[in-house]
Coordinates of N, CA and C in Angstrom, one line a residue:
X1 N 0.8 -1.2 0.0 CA 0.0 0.0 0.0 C 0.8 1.2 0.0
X2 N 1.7 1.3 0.5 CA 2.7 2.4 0.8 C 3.6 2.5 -0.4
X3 N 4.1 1.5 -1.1 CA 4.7 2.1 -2.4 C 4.0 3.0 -3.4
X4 N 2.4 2.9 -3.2 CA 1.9 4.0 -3.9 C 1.6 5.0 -3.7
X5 N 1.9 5.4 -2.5 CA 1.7 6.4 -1.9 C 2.9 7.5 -2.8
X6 N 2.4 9.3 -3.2 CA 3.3 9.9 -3.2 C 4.8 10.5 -2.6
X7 N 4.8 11.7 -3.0 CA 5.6 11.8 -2.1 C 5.0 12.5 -1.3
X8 N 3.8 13.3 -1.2 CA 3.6 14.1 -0.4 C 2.7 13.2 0.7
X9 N 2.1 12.0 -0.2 CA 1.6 11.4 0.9 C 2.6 11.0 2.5
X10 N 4.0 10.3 1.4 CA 5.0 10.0 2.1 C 5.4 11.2 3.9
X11 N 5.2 12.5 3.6 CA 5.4 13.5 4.0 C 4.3 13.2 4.8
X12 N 3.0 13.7 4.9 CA 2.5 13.7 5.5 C 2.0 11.9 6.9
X13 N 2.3 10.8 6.2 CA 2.9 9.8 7.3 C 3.9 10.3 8.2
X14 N 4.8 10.7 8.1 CA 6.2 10.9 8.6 C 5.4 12.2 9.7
X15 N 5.0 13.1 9.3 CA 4.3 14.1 10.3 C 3.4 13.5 11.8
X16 N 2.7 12.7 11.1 CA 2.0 12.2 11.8 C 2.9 11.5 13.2
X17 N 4.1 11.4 12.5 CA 4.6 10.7 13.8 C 5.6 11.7 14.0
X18 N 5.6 12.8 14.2 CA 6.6 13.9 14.7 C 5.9 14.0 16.2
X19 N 7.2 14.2 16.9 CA 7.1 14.2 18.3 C 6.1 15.5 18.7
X20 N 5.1 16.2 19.6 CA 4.7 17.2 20.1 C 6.1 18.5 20.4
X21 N 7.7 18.2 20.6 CA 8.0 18.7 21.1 C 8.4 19.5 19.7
X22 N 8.0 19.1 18.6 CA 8.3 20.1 17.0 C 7.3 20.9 17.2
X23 N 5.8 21.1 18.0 CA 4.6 21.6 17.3 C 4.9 22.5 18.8
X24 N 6.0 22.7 19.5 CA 5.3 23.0 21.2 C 4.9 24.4 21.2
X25 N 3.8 24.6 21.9 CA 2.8 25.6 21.9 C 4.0 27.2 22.3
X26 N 3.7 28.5 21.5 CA 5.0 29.1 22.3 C 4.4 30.1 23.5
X27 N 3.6 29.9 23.9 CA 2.4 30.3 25.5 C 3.0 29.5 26.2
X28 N 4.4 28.6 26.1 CA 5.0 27.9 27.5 C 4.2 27.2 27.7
X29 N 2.9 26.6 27.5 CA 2.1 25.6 28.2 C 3.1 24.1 28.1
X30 N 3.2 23.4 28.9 CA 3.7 22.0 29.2 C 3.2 21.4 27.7
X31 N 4.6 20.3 27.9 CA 4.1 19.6 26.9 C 3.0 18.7 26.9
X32 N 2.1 18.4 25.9 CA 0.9 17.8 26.1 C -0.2 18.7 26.5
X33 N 0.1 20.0 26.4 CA -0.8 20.9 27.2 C -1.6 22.3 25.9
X34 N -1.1 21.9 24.7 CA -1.4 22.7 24.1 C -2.6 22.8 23.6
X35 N -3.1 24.2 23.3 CA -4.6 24.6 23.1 C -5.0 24.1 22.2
X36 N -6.7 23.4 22.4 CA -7.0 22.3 21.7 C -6.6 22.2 19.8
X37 N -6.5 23.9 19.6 CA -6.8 23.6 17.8 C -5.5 23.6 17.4
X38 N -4.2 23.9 18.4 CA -2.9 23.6 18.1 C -2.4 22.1 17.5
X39 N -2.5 20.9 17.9 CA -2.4 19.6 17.3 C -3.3 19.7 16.1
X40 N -4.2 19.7 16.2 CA -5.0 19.3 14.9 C -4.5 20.4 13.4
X41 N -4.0 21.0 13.7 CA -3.4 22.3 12.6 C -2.6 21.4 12.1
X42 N -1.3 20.8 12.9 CA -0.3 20.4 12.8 C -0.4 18.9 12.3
X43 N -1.3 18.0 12.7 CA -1.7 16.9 11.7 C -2.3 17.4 10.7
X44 N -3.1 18.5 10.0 CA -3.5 18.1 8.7 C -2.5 18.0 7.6
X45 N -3.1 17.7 6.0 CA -2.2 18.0 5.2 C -2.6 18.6 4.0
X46 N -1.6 18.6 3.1 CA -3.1 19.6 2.0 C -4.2 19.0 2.0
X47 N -5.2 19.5 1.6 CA -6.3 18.9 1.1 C -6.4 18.6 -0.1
X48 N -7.2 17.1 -0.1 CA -7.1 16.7 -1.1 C -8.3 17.2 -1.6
X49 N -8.2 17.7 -3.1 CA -9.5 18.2 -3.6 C -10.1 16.9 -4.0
X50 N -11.4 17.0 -4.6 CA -12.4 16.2 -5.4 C -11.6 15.2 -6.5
X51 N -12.4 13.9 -6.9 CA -12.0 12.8 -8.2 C -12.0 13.9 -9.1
X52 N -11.2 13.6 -10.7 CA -11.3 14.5 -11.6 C -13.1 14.2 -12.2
X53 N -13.9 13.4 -12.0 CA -15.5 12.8 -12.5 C -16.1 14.2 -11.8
X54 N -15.8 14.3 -10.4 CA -16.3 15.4 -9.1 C -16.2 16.9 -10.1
X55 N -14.7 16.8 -10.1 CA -14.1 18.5 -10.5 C -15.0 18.8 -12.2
X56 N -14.4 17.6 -13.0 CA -15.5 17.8 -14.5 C -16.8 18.8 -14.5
X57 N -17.1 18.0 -13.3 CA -18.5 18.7 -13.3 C -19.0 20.2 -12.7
X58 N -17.5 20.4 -12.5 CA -17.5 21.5 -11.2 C -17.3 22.2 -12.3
X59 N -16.2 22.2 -13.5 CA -15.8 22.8 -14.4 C -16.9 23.6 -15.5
X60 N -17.7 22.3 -15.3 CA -18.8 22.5 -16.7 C -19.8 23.6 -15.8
X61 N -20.0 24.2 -14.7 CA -20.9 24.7 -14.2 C -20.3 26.3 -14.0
X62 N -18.8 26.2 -14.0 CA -18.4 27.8 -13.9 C -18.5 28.7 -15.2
X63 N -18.7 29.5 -14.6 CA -19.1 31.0 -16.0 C -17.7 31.3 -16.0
X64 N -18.2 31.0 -17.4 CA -16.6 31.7 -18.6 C -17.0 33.0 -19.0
X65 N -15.5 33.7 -19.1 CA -16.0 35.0 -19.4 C -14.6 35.5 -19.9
X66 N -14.9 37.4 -20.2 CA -13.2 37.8 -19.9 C -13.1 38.3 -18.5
X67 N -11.5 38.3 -18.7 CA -11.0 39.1 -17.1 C -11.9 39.8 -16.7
X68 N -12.1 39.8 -15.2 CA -12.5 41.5 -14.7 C -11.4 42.5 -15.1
X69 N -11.4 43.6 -14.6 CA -10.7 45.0 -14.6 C -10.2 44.6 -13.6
X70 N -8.6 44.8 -13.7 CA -7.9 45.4 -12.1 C -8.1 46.6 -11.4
X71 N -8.8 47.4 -11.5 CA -8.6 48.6 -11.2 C -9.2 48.3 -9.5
X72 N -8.4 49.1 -9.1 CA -8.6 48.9 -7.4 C -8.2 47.8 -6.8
X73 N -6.9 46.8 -7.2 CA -6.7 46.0 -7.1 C -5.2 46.1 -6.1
X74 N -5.4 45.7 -4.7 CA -4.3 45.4 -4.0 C -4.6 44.3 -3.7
X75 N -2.7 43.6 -2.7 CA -2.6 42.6 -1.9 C -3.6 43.3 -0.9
X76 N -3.4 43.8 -0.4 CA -4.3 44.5 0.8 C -5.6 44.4 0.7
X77 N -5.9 44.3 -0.1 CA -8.0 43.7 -0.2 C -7.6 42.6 -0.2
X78 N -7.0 41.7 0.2 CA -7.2 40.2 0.8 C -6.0 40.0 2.0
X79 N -6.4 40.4 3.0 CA -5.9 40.1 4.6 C -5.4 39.2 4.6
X80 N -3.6 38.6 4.6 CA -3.0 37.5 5.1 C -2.0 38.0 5.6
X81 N -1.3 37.2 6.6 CA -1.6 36.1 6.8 C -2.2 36.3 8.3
X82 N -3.6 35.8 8.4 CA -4.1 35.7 9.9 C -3.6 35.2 10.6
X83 N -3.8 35.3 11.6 CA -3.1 34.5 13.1 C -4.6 33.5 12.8
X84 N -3.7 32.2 13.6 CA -4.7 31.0 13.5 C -4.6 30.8 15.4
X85 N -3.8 30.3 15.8 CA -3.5 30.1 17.2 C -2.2 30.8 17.8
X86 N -2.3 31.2 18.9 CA -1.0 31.9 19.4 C -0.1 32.5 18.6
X87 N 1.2 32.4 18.4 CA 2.2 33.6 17.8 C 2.1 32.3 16.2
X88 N 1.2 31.7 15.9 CA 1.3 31.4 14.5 C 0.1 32.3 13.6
X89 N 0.6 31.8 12.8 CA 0.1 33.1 11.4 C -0.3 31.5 10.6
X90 N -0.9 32.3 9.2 CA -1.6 30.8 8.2 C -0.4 30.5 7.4
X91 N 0.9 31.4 7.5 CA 1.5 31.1 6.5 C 2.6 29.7 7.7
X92 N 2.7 29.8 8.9 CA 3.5 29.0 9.9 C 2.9 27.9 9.8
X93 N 1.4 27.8 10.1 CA 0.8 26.9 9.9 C 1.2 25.8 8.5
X94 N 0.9 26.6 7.8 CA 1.2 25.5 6.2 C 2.4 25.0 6.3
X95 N 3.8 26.1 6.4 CA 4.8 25.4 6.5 C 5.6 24.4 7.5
X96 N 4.6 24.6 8.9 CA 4.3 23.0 9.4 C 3.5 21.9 9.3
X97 N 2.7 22.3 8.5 CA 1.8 21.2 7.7 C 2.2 20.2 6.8
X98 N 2.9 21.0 5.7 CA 3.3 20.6 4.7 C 4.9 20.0 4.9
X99 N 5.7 20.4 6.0 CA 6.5 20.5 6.0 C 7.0 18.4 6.3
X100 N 8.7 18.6 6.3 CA 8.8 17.6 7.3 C 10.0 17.7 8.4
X101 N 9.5 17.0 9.2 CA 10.2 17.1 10.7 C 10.6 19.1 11.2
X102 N 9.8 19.4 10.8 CA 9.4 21.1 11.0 C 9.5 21.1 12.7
X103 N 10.5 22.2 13.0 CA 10.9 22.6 14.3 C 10.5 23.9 14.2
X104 N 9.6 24.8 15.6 CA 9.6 26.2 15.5 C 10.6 26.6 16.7
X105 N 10.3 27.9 16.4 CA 10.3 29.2 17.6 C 9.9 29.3 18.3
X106 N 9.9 30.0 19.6 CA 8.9 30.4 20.3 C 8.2 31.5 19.8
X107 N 8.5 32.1 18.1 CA 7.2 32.7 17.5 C 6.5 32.0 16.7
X108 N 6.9 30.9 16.6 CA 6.1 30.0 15.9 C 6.8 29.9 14.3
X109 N 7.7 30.6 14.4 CA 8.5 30.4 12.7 C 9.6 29.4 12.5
X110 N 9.3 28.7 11.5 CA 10.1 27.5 11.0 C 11.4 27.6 11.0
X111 N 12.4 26.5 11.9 CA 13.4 26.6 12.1 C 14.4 25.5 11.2
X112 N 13.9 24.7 11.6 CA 14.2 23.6 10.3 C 13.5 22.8 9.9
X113 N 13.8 21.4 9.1 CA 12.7 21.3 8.3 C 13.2 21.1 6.6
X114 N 12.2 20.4 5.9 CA 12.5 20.3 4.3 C 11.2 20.2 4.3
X115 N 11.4 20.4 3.2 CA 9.7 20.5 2.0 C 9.7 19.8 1.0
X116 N 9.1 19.1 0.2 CA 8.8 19.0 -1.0 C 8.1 20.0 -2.0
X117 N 8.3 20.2 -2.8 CA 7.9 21.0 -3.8 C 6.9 20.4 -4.8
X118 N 5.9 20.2 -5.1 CA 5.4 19.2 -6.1 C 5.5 20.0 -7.5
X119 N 5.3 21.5 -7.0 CA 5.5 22.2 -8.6 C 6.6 21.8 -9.6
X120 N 7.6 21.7 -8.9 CA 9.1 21.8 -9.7 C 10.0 20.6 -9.3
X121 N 9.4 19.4 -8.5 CA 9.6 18.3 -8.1 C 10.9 18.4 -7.3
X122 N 10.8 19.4 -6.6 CA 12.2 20.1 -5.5 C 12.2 19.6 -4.1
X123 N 13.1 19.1 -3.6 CA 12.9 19.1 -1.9 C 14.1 20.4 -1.4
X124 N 13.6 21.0 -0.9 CA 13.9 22.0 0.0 C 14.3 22.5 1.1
X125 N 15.0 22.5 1.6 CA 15.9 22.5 2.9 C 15.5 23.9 3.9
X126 N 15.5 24.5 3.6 CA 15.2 26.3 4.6 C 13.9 27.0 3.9
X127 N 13.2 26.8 5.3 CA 12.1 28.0 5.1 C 12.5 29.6 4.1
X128 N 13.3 29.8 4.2 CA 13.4 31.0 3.7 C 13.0 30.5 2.3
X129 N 13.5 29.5 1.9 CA 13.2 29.1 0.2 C 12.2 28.4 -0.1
X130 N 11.3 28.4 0.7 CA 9.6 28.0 0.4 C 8.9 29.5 0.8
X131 N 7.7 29.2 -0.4 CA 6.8 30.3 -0.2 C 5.3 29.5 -0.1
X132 N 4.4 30.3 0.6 CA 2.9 29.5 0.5 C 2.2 30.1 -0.7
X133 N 1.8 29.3 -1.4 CA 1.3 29.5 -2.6 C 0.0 29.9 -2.8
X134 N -1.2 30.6 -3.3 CA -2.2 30.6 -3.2 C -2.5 30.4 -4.6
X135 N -3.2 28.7 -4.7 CA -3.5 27.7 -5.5 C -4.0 28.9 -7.0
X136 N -5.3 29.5 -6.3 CA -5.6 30.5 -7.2 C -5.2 32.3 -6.5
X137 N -4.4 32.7 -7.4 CA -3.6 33.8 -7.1 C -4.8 34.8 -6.7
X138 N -4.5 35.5 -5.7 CA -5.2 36.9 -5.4 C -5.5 37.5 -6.5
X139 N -4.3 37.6 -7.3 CA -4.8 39.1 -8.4 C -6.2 38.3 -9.1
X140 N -5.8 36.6 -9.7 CA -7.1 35.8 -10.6 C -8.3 36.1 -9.9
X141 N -8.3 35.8 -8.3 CA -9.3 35.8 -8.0 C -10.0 37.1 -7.7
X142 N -9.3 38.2 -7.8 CA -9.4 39.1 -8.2 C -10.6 39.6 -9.8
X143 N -10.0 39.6 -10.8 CA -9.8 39.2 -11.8 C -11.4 38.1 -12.5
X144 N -11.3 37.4 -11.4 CA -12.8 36.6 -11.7 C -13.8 36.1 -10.7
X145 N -13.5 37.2 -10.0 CA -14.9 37.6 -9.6 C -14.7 38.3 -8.0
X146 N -13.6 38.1 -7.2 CA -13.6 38.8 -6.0 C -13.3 40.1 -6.2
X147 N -13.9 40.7 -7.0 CA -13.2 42.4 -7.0 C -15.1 42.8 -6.3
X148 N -15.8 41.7 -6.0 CA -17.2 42.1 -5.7 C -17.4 41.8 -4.5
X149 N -16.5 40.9 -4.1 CA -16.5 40.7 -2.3 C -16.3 41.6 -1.5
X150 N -16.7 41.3 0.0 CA -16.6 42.0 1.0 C -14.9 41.7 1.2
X151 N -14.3 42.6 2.4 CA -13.0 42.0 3.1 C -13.2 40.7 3.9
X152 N -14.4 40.8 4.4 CA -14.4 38.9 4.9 C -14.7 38.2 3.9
X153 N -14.9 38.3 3.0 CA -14.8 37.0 2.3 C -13.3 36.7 1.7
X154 N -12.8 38.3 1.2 CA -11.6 38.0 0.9 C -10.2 37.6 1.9
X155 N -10.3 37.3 2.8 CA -9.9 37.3 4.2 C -10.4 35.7 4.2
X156 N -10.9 35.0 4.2 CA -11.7 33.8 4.1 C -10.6 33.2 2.5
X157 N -10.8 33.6 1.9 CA -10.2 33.1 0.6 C -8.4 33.0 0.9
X158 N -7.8 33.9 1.0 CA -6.6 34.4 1.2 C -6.1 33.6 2.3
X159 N -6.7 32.7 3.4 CA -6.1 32.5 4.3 C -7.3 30.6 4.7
X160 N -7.7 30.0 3.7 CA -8.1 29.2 3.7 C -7.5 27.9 3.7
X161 N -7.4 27.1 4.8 CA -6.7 26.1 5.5 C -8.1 24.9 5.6
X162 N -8.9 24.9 5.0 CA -9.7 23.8 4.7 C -9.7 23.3 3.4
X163 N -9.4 24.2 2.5 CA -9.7 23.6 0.8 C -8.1 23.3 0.4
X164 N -8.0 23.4 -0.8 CA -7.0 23.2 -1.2 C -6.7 24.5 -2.6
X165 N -6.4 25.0 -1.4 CA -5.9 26.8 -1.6 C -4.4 27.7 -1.5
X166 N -4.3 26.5 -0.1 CA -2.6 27.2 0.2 C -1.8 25.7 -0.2
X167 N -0.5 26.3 -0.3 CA 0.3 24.9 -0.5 C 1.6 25.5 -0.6
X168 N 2.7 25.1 0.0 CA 4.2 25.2 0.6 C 5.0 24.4 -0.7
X169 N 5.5 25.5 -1.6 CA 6.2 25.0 -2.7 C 7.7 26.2 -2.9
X170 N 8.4 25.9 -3.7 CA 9.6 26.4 -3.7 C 9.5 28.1 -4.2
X171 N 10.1 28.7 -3.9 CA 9.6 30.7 -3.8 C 10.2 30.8 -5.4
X172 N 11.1 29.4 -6.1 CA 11.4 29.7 -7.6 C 10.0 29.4 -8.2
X173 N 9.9 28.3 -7.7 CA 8.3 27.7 -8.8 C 6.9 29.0 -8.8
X174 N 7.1 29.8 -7.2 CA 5.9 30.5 -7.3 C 5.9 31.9 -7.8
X175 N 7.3 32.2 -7.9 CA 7.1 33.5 -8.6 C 7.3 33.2 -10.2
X176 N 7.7 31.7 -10.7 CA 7.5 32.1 -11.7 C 6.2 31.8 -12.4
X177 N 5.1 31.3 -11.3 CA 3.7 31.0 -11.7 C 2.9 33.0 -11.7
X178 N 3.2 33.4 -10.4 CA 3.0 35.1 -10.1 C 1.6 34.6 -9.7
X179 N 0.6 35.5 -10.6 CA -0.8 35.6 -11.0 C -1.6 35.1 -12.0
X180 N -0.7 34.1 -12.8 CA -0.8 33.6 -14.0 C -2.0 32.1 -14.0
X181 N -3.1 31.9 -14.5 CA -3.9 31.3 -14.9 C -3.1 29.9 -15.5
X182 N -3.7 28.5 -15.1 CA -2.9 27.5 -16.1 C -2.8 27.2 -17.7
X183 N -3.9 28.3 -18.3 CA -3.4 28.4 -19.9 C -2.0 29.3 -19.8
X184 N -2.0 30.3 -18.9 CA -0.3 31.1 -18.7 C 0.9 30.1 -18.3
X185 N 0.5 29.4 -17.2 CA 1.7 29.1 -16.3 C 1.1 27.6 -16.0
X186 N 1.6 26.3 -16.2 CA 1.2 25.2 -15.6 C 2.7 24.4 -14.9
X187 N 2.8 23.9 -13.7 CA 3.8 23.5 -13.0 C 5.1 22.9 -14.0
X188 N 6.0 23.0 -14.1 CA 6.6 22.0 -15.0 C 7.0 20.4 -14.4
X189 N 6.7 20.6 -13.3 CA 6.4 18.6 -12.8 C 5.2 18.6 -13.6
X190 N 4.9 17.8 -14.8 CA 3.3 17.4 -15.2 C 2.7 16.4 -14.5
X191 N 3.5 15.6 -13.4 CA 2.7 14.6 -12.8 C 2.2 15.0 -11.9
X192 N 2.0 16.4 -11.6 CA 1.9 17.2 -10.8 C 0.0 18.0 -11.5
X193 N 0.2 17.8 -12.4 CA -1.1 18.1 -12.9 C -2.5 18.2 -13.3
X194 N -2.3 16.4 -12.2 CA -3.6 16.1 -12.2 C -4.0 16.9 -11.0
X195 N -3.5 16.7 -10.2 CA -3.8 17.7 -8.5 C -3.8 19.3 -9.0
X196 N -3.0 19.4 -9.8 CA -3.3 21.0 -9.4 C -4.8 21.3 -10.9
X197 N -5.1 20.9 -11.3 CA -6.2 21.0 -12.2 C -7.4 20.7 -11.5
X198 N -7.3 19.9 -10.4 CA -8.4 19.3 -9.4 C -8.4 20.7 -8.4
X199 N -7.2 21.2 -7.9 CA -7.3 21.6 -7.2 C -7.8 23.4 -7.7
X200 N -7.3 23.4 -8.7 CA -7.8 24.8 -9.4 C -9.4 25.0 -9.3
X201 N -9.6 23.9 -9.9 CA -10.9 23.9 -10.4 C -12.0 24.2 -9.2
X202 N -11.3 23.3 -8.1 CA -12.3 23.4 -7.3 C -12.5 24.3 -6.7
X203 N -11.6 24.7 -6.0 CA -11.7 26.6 -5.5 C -12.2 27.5 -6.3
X204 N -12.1 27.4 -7.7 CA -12.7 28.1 -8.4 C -14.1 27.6 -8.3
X205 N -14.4 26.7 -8.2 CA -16.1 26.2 -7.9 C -16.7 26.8 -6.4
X206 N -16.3 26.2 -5.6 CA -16.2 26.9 -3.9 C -16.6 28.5 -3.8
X207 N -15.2 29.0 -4.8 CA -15.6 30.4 -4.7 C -16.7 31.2 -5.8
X208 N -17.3 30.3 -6.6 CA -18.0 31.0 -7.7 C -17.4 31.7 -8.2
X209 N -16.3 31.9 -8.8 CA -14.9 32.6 -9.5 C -15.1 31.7 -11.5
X210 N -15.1 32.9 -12.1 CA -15.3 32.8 -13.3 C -13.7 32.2 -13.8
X211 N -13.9 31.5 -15.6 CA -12.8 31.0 -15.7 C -13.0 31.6 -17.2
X212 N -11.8 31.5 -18.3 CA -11.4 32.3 -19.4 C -12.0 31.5 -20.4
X213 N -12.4 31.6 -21.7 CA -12.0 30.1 -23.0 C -10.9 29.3 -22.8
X214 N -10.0 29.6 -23.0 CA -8.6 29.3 -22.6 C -7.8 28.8 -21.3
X215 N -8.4 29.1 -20.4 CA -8.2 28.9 -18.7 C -9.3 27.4 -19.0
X216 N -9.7 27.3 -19.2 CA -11.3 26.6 -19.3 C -10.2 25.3 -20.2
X217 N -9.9 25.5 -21.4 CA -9.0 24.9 -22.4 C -7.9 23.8 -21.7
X218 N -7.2 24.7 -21.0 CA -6.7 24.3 -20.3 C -6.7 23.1 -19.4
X219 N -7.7 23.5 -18.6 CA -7.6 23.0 -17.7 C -8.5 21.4 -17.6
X220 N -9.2 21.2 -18.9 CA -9.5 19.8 -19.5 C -8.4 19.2 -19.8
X221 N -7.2 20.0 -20.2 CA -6.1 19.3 -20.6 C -5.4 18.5 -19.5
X222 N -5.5 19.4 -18.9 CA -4.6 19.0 -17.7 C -5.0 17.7 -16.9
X223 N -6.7 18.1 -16.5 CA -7.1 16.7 -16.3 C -7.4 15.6 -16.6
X224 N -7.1 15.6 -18.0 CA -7.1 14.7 -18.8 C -5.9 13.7 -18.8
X225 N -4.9 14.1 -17.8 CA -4.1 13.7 -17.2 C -4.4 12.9 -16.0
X226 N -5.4 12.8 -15.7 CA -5.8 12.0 -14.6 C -6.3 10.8 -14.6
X227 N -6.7 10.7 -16.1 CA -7.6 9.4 -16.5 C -5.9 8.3 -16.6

């Protein structure tokens, strides 16, 4: 069973059995003492989005269109990174999520640790050289359709640790993805592409966020990689 497992599956086993003294609360509470939603942060893993049969259909139901207008368009109309628990933020959180054998601070920032990269099929040695990725970029979601949201929603989107929105990949892979749509930019690991086509899709479903001809083109390609 385990030889089929990826790598990130691989990653996320190995978490599971990381000691409490990697996750320790930085409130000084004893070990074993930490506030209830501190462990459970720290066991999840990405999420796995929807079967590509699920996503298909998620696809066929989003409104194509063109871009919105950027205009009025900051990082700043979408609030990250929140504080989740104590001196962690959503971006500590992922990179102990995702991470392996992840050691903090007493501010809760990654001390050591590797990553896997699935974009660019990288393992990664220092936090400094991972970035949290947002699956669908602020400016897109911008772009197709949150330029009409409130700050809580955008605040909700930006900092979403249930779907499969954030993800801890190499700071080369993410800037050279930016803002860019998968007809623009698609991972160069292609085995990498069934997940992120699943994963596109579905956020884009979740959030009611419009998709291009082309983005749309796309993104059957990609999962057509799944079959």
């Amino acid at each position: 069973m385990i030889k089929h497992l990826t790598a990130r599956g691989l990653t996320a086993l190995a978490l599971t059995a990381l000691p409490l003294l990697a996750t320790a609360p930085a409130n000084g509470a004893a070990l074993g003492q930490a506030p209830a939603a501190a462990p459970a942060l720290h066991r999840r893993v990405f999420p796995e989005p929807p079967p590509a049969d699920v996503v298909r259909a998620e696809l066929d139901r989003l409104t194509v269109e063109s871009p919105h207008s950027m205009a009025g368009y900051s990082r700043a109309m979408f609030p990250h990174w929140a504080r989740q628990y104590g001196e962690c933020d959503t971006r500590e959180v992922v990179l102990s999520r995702d991470g392996h054998e992840v050691t903090q601070d007493s501010a809760c920032r990654a001390v050591t640790g590797t990553w896997y990269s699935e974009y660019d099929d990288r393992t990664v040695d220092s936090a400094s050289k991972i970035d949290i990725d947002h699956m669908v970029p602020l400016a897109n979601g911008w772009r197709s359709g949150a330029d009409t949201w409130d700050t809580a929603k955008r605040k909700r989107f930006a900092n979403d640790l249930d779907n499969s929105q954030l993800i801890a990949v190499s700071a080369a892979s993410n800037r050279s993805k930016g803002d860019q749509a998968p007809d623009q930019w698609a991972p160069p690991n292609t085995f990498y592409w069934c997940t992120y086509s699943r994963a596109w899709t579905h956020i884009k479903s979740l959030y009611e966020l419009s998709i291009t001809p082309t983005e749309r083109t796309k993104l059957i390609e990609m999962l057509n990689t799944c079959d």
